[in-house]
Amino acid sequence: MNAVKLLLSLIALAAKQVMRHRTRSLLTLVGVASGMFLFTAVETMQQSLRVVTEGAAADTTLIVYRENRFCPATSRLPEHYGSEIRRIDGVREVVPTQIVVNNCGASLDVITFRGVPPENLTRFNPDLQIVSGSIEDWKQRTDGALIGENFAARRGLQPGDRFEAVGVNTYVSGVIRSPHPQDNNVAYVHLPFLQQASNKGLGTVTQFNVKVESSDQLERVAVEIDALFKSDSAPTHTRPEKAFFAQTAKDMIQLIGFTRWLGIGAAIAVVALVGNALVLIARSRVKETAVLQTLGFQRLSTGVLMLSEGVMLGLGGSLVGILGAIAFFESQRFTFGNEGLTLALRPDLQVALTATGLALLLALLASLWPAVMSATRPIVSALRS
């Protein structure tokens, strides 16, 4: 009980020390917040990429694409392939999909239209929720579009609006939300409408989305689909949905992979900043620490005092940076696109917890040496300095 009381007293004293030197503390907090803002932004990109590229046991979706093609503009498959794929044992649902994008390269501003048969959308994606508008209106209007909530927020669109992009003029019938990140960044329209509006022509689609009965049938069904069209005029390459993303959006994955080094640099900068601030504090407080020890403070208490001050500066600044990054991504709703695939950059609870845990660890690590310096300095030499 006494130990807890002593610890609380030391924490209160450390808080007073932080408030005593407001300018120095504020500058340290700003520096730490900037570093952790950058780290959280990088971790958000890494986590968003992991979600869409790492396979899970529950995955049951295959993407059938034109062999040796990557951009949607170059993948052209006969629509009648769908009826032949449905006859393969283990296939539950097949949706022919036409994709039109404004940019196949890596970009932060990608507009993606997905044309699907209206009767198949909710059957293939039963988790879709209508946030506003009406799916019945979408089914009735040939030029209607159901747009993802991120897409709508980025463009400031709502049901009843019209918008034009990539030469396609549509009417917003509703805004949708999906647990699958890609659905929140695209506009779903009727397949015949998009085939005609994009001048691709009826009877040709970009890809087939195939649902199989269970995940252990993915590999077998993929092999059978590719074997079925191997000698056809448009041979296919079939992969699980997440593997398709990982292999197709290589430019985007390389760019995001590089940012990992920025995150590591930001973490090192936070350690250096907090450590430097505490070393300066320890040196400027030599006599004060010696007086405290003369009055009865134990060496361990002076070390704990320095650790507490370091944690307050490090963790306090880090929380500001982490919350700032989360608010920034929530308000901006950035979407990274490449080869017609989109990646929503959204922070989640795991990112926040990881960044907070790392911030605490970095603050303790940065405070360790200054705390040892403060606790082990001889009293006599400290009083004479």
Short mmCIF file of C-alpha atoms in Angstrom, two decimals:
data_model
loop_
_atom_site.label_atom_id
_atom_site.label_comp_id
_atom_site.label_asym_id
_atom_site.label_seq_id
_atom_site.Cartn_x
_atom_site.Cartn_y
_atom_site.Cartn_z
CA MET A 1 0.00 0.00 0.00
CA ASN A 2 2.85 2.32 0.89
CA ALA A 3 4.60 1.45 -2.38
CA VAL A 4 1.49 2.39 -4.36
CA LYS A 5 1.15 5.64 -2.43
CA LEU A 6 4.81 6.46 -3.08
CA LEU A 7 4.43 5.68 -6.80
CA LEU A 8 1.39 7.96 -7.07
CA SER A 9 3.29 10.72 -5.28
CA LEU A 10 6.21 10.36 -7.71
CA ILE A 11 3.83 10.47 -10.71
CA ALA A 12 2.23 13.64 -9.33
CA LEU A 13 5.68 15.18 -8.84
CA ALA A 14 6.67 14.20 -12.39
CA ALA A 15 3.51 15.89 -13.71
CA LYS A 16 4.48 19.07 -11.89
CA GLN A 17 7.95 18.92 -13.43
CA VAL A 18 6.43 18.58 -16.90
CA MET A 19 4.14 21.57 -16.30
CA ARG A 20 7.00 23.59 -14.80
CA HIS A 21 8.85 23.71 -18.12
CA ARG A 22 5.94 24.25 -20.47
CA THR A 23 7.86 25.34 -23.56
CA ARG A 24 10.31 22.44 -23.43
CA SER A 25 7.53 19.96 -22.72
CA LEU A 26 5.31 21.34 -25.47
CA LEU A 27 8.08 21.15 -28.08
CA THR A 28 8.83 17.55 -27.07
CA LEU A 29 5.14 16.64 -27.25
CA VAL A 30 4.81 18.18 -30.72
CA GLY A 31 7.86 16.29 -31.99
CA VAL A 32 6.65 12.97 -30.57
CA ALA A 33 3.12 13.55 -31.92
CA SER A 34 4.52 14.18 -35.42
CA GLY A 35 6.55 10.97 -35.33
CA MET A 36 3.65 8.84 -34.11
CA PHE A 37 1.30 10.47 -36.64
CA LEU A 38 3.61 9.23 -39.38
CA PHE A 39 3.98 5.79 -37.79
CA THR A 40 0.19 5.39 -37.45
CA ALA A 41 -0.33 6.48 -41.06
CA VAL A 42 2.19 3.89 -42.26
CA GLU A 43 0.70 1.16 -40.05
CA THR A 44 -2.78 2.02 -41.40
CA MET A 45 -1.57 1.42 -44.95
CA GLN A 46 0.16 -1.83 -43.97
CA GLN A 47 -2.88 -3.14 -42.09
CA SER A 48 -5.28 -2.17 -44.91
CA LEU A 49 -3.08 -4.09 -47.34
CA ARG A 50 -2.91 -7.16 -45.07
CA VAL A 51 -6.70 -7.27 -44.86
CA VAL A 52 -7.14 -7.53 -48.65
CA THR A 53 -4.16 -9.76 -49.49
CA GLU A 54 -3.84 -12.33 -46.70
CA GLY A 55 -6.05 -15.33 -47.29
CA ALA A 56 -8.43 -16.67 -44.66
CA ALA A 57 -9.99 -20.08 -44.09
CA ALA A 58 -13.44 -18.69 -44.89
CA ASP A 59 -12.50 -17.35 -48.34
CA THR A 60 -14.61 -18.93 -51.08
CA THR A 61 -14.31 -16.45 -53.96
CA LEU A 62 -12.37 -16.93 -57.18
CA ILE A 63 -11.58 -14.33 -59.83
CA VAL A 64 -11.51 -15.53 -63.44
CA TYR A 65 -9.42 -13.13 -65.51
CA ARG A 66 -7.97 -13.14 -69.02
CA GLU A 67 -4.63 -14.91 -69.01
CA ASN A 68 -1.56 -12.61 -68.95
CA ARG A 69 -3.71 -9.48 -68.53
CA PHE A 70 -3.82 -7.11 -65.57
CA CYS A 71 -5.56 -3.83 -66.40
CA PRO A 72 -9.36 -4.20 -66.78
CA ALA A 73 -9.17 -2.50 -70.18
CA THR A 74 -7.16 -5.43 -71.57
CA SER A 75 -9.10 -8.32 -70.03
CA ARG A 76 -11.93 -9.31 -72.37
CA LEU A 77 -13.79 -12.56 -71.82
CA PRO A 78 -16.91 -13.85 -73.63
CA GLU A 79 -19.93 -13.51 -71.34
CA HIS A 80 -21.13 -17.03 -72.26
CA TYR A 81 -18.17 -18.46 -70.28
CA GLY A 82 -20.38 -17.92 -67.21
CA SER A 83 -22.86 -20.68 -68.13
CA GLU A 84 -19.99 -23.15 -68.69
CA ILE A 85 -18.36 -22.26 -65.36
CA ARG A 86 -21.68 -22.86 -63.55
CA ARG A 87 -21.65 -26.50 -64.70
CA ILE A 88 -18.40 -27.24 -62.82
CA ASP A 89 -18.95 -29.27 -59.67
CA GLY A 90 -18.56 -27.14 -56.51
CA VAL A 91 -19.47 -23.79 -58.13
CA ARG A 92 -22.28 -22.06 -56.23
CA GLU A 93 -22.59 -18.72 -58.02
CA VAL A 94 -21.04 -16.95 -61.02
CA VAL A 95 -21.28 -13.23 -61.64
CA PRO A 96 -20.00 -11.76 -64.94
CA THR A 97 -18.49 -8.34 -64.18
CA GLN A 98 -17.50 -5.47 -66.43
CA ILE A 99 -14.98 -3.09 -64.83
CA VAL A 100 -14.23 0.42 -66.06
CA VAL A 101 -11.65 2.64 -64.33
CA ASN A 102 -10.27 6.09 -65.00
CA ASN A 103 -6.67 5.04 -64.32
CA CYS A 104 -4.92 1.66 -64.35
CA GLY A 105 -1.75 2.96 -62.69
CA ALA A 106 -1.17 3.48 -58.97
CA SER A 107 -3.21 6.50 -57.90
CA LEU A 108 -4.97 8.06 -54.91
CA ASP A 109 -7.94 9.15 -57.00
CA VAL A 110 -9.46 6.13 -58.74
CA ILE A 111 -13.02 5.92 -60.00
CA THR A 112 -14.19 2.36 -60.55
CA PHE A 113 -17.46 1.23 -62.15
CA ARG A 114 -18.52 -2.39 -61.79
CA GLY A 115 -21.24 -3.59 -64.09
CA VAL A 116 -23.10 -6.67 -62.79
CA PRO A 117 -26.47 -8.31 -63.58
CA PRO A 118 -28.85 -6.53 -61.17
CA GLU A 119 -30.49 -9.78 -60.07
CA ASN A 120 -27.12 -11.21 -58.99
CA LEU A 121 -25.67 -8.42 -56.83
CA THR A 122 -27.35 -9.09 -53.50
CA ARG A 123 -27.23 -12.85 -54.04
CA PHE A 124 -23.48 -12.74 -54.54
CA ASN A 125 -22.91 -10.08 -51.83
CA PRO A 126 -25.54 -10.80 -49.13
CA ASP A 127 -23.65 -8.62 -46.63
CA LEU A 128 -24.31 -5.41 -48.58
CA GLN A 129 -26.25 -2.84 -46.54
CA ILE A 130 -28.17 0.09 -47.98
CA VAL A 131 -27.07 3.19 -46.04
CA SER A 132 -29.37 5.54 -47.97
CA GLY A 133 -31.48 5.38 -51.10
CA SER A 134 -33.15 2.26 -52.44
CA ILE A 135 -31.97 -0.93 -54.09
CA GLU A 136 -35.39 -1.27 -55.77
CA ASP A 137 -34.82 2.09 -57.45
CA TRP A 138 -31.43 0.81 -58.65
CA LYS A 139 -32.98 -2.32 -60.12
CA GLN A 140 -35.66 -0.31 -61.95
CA ARG A 141 -33.36 2.33 -63.46
CA THR A 142 -31.00 1.15 -66.18
CA ASP A 143 -28.64 4.09 -65.45
CA GLY A 144 -28.83 3.71 -61.65
CA ALA A 145 -25.70 3.29 -59.53
CA LEU A 146 -25.17 1.93 -56.03
CA ILE A 147 -22.04 3.62 -54.74
CA GLY A 148 -19.86 2.61 -51.80
CA GLU A 149 -19.94 4.85 -48.75
CA ASN A 150 -16.26 5.83 -49.09
CA PHE A 151 -16.79 6.70 -52.75
CA ALA A 152 -19.87 8.78 -51.84
CA ALA A 153 -18.06 10.62 -49.03
CA ARG A 154 -15.05 11.39 -51.24
CA ARG A 155 -17.19 12.78 -54.05
CA GLY A 156 -19.90 14.35 -51.88
CA LEU A 157 -22.63 12.27 -53.56
CA GLN A 158 -26.02 11.23 -52.23
CA PRO A 159 -29.12 9.51 -53.64
CA GLY A 160 -30.74 11.60 -56.38
CA ASP A 161 -27.46 13.10 -57.64
CA ARG A 162 -26.03 12.50 -61.09
CA PHE A 163 -22.35 12.17 -61.80
CA GLU A 164 -20.21 11.49 -64.83
CA ALA A 165 -16.78 9.88 -64.98
CA VAL A 166 -14.84 7.87 -67.56
CA GLY A 167 -17.56 8.79 -70.06
CA VAL A 168 -20.27 7.07 -67.97
CA ASN A 169 -23.19 9.23 -66.84
CA THR A 170 -25.17 7.67 -63.96
CA TYR A 171 -27.88 8.42 -61.42
CA VAL A 172 -27.14 7.69 -57.74
CA SER A 173 -29.86 5.29 -56.56
CA GLY A 174 -28.28 4.44 -53.22
CA VAL A 175 -25.23 4.37 -50.99
CA ILE A 176 -24.00 0.97 -49.78
CA ARG A 177 -21.80 -0.34 -46.98
CA SER A 178 -20.00 -3.66 -47.07
CA PRO A 179 -17.60 -5.61 -44.80
CA HIS A 180 -15.50 -6.11 -47.93
CA PRO A 181 -13.39 -2.92 -48.30
CA GLN A 182 -13.41 -2.94 -52.12
CA ASP A 183 -17.20 -2.66 -52.29
CA ASN A 184 -17.08 0.62 -50.36
CA ASN A 185 -14.99 2.30 -53.06
CA VAL A 186 -16.79 1.43 -56.29
CA ALA A 187 -20.01 2.22 -58.13
CA TYR A 188 -22.19 -0.78 -59.06
CA VAL A 189 -24.23 -0.32 -62.24
CA HIS A 190 -26.18 -2.64 -64.54
CA LEU A 191 -23.95 -4.82 -66.71
CA PRO A 192 -25.64 -4.07 -70.10
CA PHE A 193 -25.62 -0.33 -69.31
CA LEU A 194 -21.87 -0.29 -68.59
CA GLN A 195 -21.06 -2.50 -71.59
CA GLN A 196 -22.78 0.02 -73.87
CA ALA A 197 -21.73 3.20 -72.06
CA SER A 198 -18.07 2.20 -72.11
CA ASN A 199 -18.21 1.06 -75.76
CA LYS A 200 -16.99 -2.43 -74.80
CA GLY A 201 -19.99 -3.99 -76.48
CA LEU A 202 -22.56 -6.51 -75.27
CA GLY A 203 -21.41 -10.06 -74.66
CA THR A 204 -17.95 -9.18 -73.35
CA VAL A 205 -16.95 -8.83 -69.69
CA THR A 206 -13.76 -8.12 -67.76
CA GLN A 207 -13.89 -11.01 -65.28
CA PHE A 208 -16.09 -13.56 -63.56
CA ASN A 209 -16.49 -13.62 -59.78
CA VAL A 210 -17.05 -17.22 -58.76
CA LYS A 211 -18.32 -18.47 -55.38
CA VAL A 212 -17.52 -22.08 -54.54
CA GLU A 213 -19.20 -24.30 -51.98
CA SER A 214 -16.24 -24.41 -49.57
CA SER A 215 -12.72 -23.05 -49.31
CA ASP A 216 -11.11 -26.48 -49.75
CA GLN A 217 -12.54 -26.57 -53.30
CA LEU A 218 -10.90 -23.30 -54.42
CA GLU A 219 -7.80 -24.87 -55.97
CA ARG A 220 -9.61 -27.69 -57.75
CA VAL A 221 -12.29 -25.42 -59.24
CA ALA A 222 -9.65 -22.87 -60.37
CA VAL A 223 -7.70 -25.60 -62.18
CA GLU A 224 -10.87 -26.94 -63.86
CA ILE A 225 -11.93 -23.47 -65.04
CA ASP A 226 -8.54 -22.74 -66.63
CA ALA A 227 -8.43 -26.20 -68.20
CA LEU A 228 -11.91 -25.68 -69.66
CA PHE A 229 -10.85 -22.58 -71.64
CA LYS A 230 -7.20 -23.48 -72.24
CA SER A 231 -7.68 -24.02 -75.97
CA ASP A 232 -10.26 -21.29 -76.40
CA SER A 233 -9.62 -17.90 -78.04
CA ALA A 234 -9.64 -16.24 -74.60
CA PRO A 235 -7.76 -18.48 -72.12
CA THR A 236 -8.27 -17.64 -68.45
CA HIS A 237 -6.20 -17.39 -65.28
CA THR A 238 -8.21 -18.15 -62.14
CA ARG A 239 -7.04 -17.26 -58.61
CA PRO A 240 -8.51 -16.77 -55.15
CA GLU A 241 -9.71 -13.19 -54.73
CA LYS A 242 -6.97 -12.12 -52.29
CA ALA A 243 -4.21 -13.80 -54.28
CA PHE A 244 -5.55 -12.01 -57.36
CA PHE A 245 -5.24 -8.68 -55.54
CA ALA A 246 -1.70 -9.47 -54.33
CA GLN A 247 -0.49 -10.46 -57.82
CA THR A 248 -2.28 -7.78 -59.82
CA ALA A 249 -1.70 -4.63 -57.76
CA LYS A 250 2.08 -5.07 -57.58
CA ASP A 251 2.93 -1.37 -57.98
CA MET A 252 0.68 -0.42 -55.09
CA ILE A 253 2.01 -3.22 -52.88
CA GLN A 254 5.62 -2.22 -53.55
CA LEU A 255 4.88 1.41 -52.74
CA ILE A 256 3.13 0.53 -49.49
CA GLY A 257 5.86 -1.97 -48.62
CA PHE A 258 8.44 0.80 -48.91
CA THR A 259 6.57 2.94 -46.38
CA ARG A 260 7.46 0.37 -43.67
CA TRP A 261 10.92 1.99 -43.56
CA LEU A 262 9.31 5.38 -42.96
CA GLY A 263 7.44 3.90 -39.99
CA ILE A 264 10.64 2.44 -38.54
CA GLY A 265 12.38 5.80 -39.01
CA ALA A 266 9.53 7.59 -37.24
CA ALA A 267 9.74 5.20 -34.25
CA ILE A 268 13.51 5.71 -33.97
CA ALA A 269 13.01 9.49 -34.14
CA VAL A 270 10.52 9.30 -31.25
CA VAL A 271 13.02 7.38 -29.10
CA ALA A 272 15.80 9.84 -29.92
CA LEU A 273 13.59 12.87 -29.23
CA VAL A 274 12.30 11.69 -25.85
CA GLY A 275 15.74 10.39 -24.84
CA ASN A 276 17.44 13.66 -25.77
CA ALA A 277 14.85 15.70 -23.86
CA LEU A 278 15.28 13.57 -20.73
CA VAL A 279 19.08 13.64 -20.86
CA LEU A 280 18.92 17.45 -20.96
CA ILE A 281 16.43 17.40 -18.09
CA ALA A 282 18.64 15.06 -16.03
CA ARG A 283 21.71 17.27 -16.58
CA SER A 284 19.88 20.49 -15.74
CA ARG A 285 18.47 18.93 -12.58
CA VAL A 286 21.66 17.49 -11.06
CA LYS A 287 21.68 19.67 -7.94
CA GLU A 288 17.92 19.39 -7.49
CA THR A 289 18.14 15.58 -7.59
CA ALA A 290 21.05 15.61 -5.12
CA VAL A 291 19.03 17.77 -2.73
CA LEU A 292 16.09 15.38 -2.96
CA GLN A 293 18.37 12.45 -2.12
CA THR A 294 19.86 14.41 0.77
CA LEU A 295 16.35 14.97 2.12
CA GLY A 296 15.68 11.24 2.07
CA PHE A 297 14.69 10.32 -1.50
CA GLN A 298 15.99 6.89 -2.42
CA ARG A 299 18.00 6.49 -5.63
CA LEU A 300 15.27 4.22 -7.00
CA SER A 301 12.71 6.99 -6.42
CA THR A 302 14.72 9.51 -8.45
CA GLY A 303 14.96 6.95 -11.26
CA VAL A 304 11.21 6.29 -11.15
CA LEU A 305 10.61 10.04 -11.19
CA MET A 306 12.59 10.35 -14.43
CA LEU A 307 10.83 7.33 -15.95
CA SER A 308 7.43 8.83 -15.10
CA GLU A 309 8.34 12.10 -16.74
CA GLY A 310 9.55 10.28 -19.87
CA VAL A 311 6.38 8.20 -20.11
CA MET A 312 4.22 11.33 -19.75
CA LEU A 313 6.06 13.11 -22.56
CA GLY A 314 6.34 10.05 -24.81
CA LEU A 315 2.92 8.55 -24.27
CA GLY A 316 1.13 11.92 -24.15
CA GLY A 317 2.65 13.10 -27.44
CA SER A 318 2.07 9.68 -29.02
CA LEU A 319 -1.62 9.64 -28.15
CA VAL A 320 -2.04 13.05 -29.78
CA GLY A 321 -0.30 11.78 -32.93
CA ILE A 322 -2.24 8.50 -33.04
CA LEU A 323 -5.63 10.15 -32.56
CA GLY A 324 -4.69 12.85 -35.07
CA ALA A 325 -3.83 10.22 -37.70
CA ILE A 326 -7.07 8.32 -37.09
CA ALA A 327 -9.13 11.51 -37.38
CA PHE A 328 -7.23 12.47 -40.54
CA PHE A 329 -7.90 9.17 -42.32
CA GLU A 330 -11.52 9.04 -41.16
CA SER A 331 -12.17 12.53 -42.53
CA GLN A 332 -10.26 12.17 -45.82
CA ARG A 333 -11.22 8.54 -46.69
CA PHE A 334 -8.23 8.02 -48.97
CA THR A 335 -8.39 5.22 -51.52
CA PHE A 336 -5.34 3.79 -53.23
CA GLY A 337 -6.02 2.25 -56.64
CA ASN A 338 -3.99 0.15 -59.03
CA GLU A 339 -4.98 -1.97 -62.07
CA GLY A 340 -8.66 -1.41 -61.31
CA LEU A 341 -8.37 -2.62 -57.70
CA THR A 342 -8.93 -0.27 -54.81
CA LEU A 343 -7.57 -0.20 -51.30
CA ALA A 344 -9.35 1.87 -48.66
CA LEU A 345 -6.95 3.36 -46.12
CA ARG A 346 -8.98 3.06 -42.92
CA PRO A 347 -7.44 2.81 -39.42
CA ASP A 348 -8.90 0.15 -37.16
CA LEU A 349 -8.73 -0.80 -33.48
CA GLN A 350 -5.75 -3.08 -34.03
CA VAL A 351 -3.73 -0.21 -35.52
CA ALA A 352 -4.62 2.06 -32.58
CA LEU A 353 -3.70 -0.59 -29.99
CA THR A 354 -0.44 -1.47 -31.76
CA ALA A 355 0.62 2.17 -31.98
CA THR A 356 -0.31 2.85 -28.34
CA GLY A 357 1.58 -0.21 -27.08
CA LEU A 358 4.62 0.72 -29.15
CA ALA A 359 4.44 4.30 -27.87
CA LEU A 360 4.55 3.10 -24.25
CA LEU A 361 7.47 0.79 -25.03
CA LEU A 362 9.40 3.56 -26.82
CA ALA A 363 8.80 6.01 -23.96
CA LEU A 364 10.13 3.50 -21.40
CA LEU A 365 13.09 2.65 -23.62
CA ALA A 366 13.98 6.31 -24.16
CA SER A 367 13.67 7.07 -20.43
CA LEU A 368 15.81 4.18 -19.22
CA TRP A 369 19.28 5.66 -19.63
CA PRO A 370 18.40 9.14 -18.27
CA ALA A 371 16.75 7.42 -15.27
CA VAL A 372 19.90 5.37 -14.60
CA MET A 373 22.02 8.54 -14.92
CA SER A 374 19.81 10.37 -12.46
CA ALA A 375 19.70 7.52 -9.93
CA THR A 376 23.38 6.58 -9.88
CA ARG A 377 25.09 10.01 -9.79
CA PRO A 378 27.05 10.41 -6.52
CA ILE A 379 25.42 12.97 -4.21
CA VAL A 380 28.62 14.80 -3.29
CA SER A 381 29.81 15.36 -6.87
CA ALA A 382 26.27 16.38 -7.85
CA LEU A 383 26.13 19.02 -5.10
CA ARG A 384 29.55 20.38 -6.18
CA SER A 385 28.67 20.57 -9.90
#
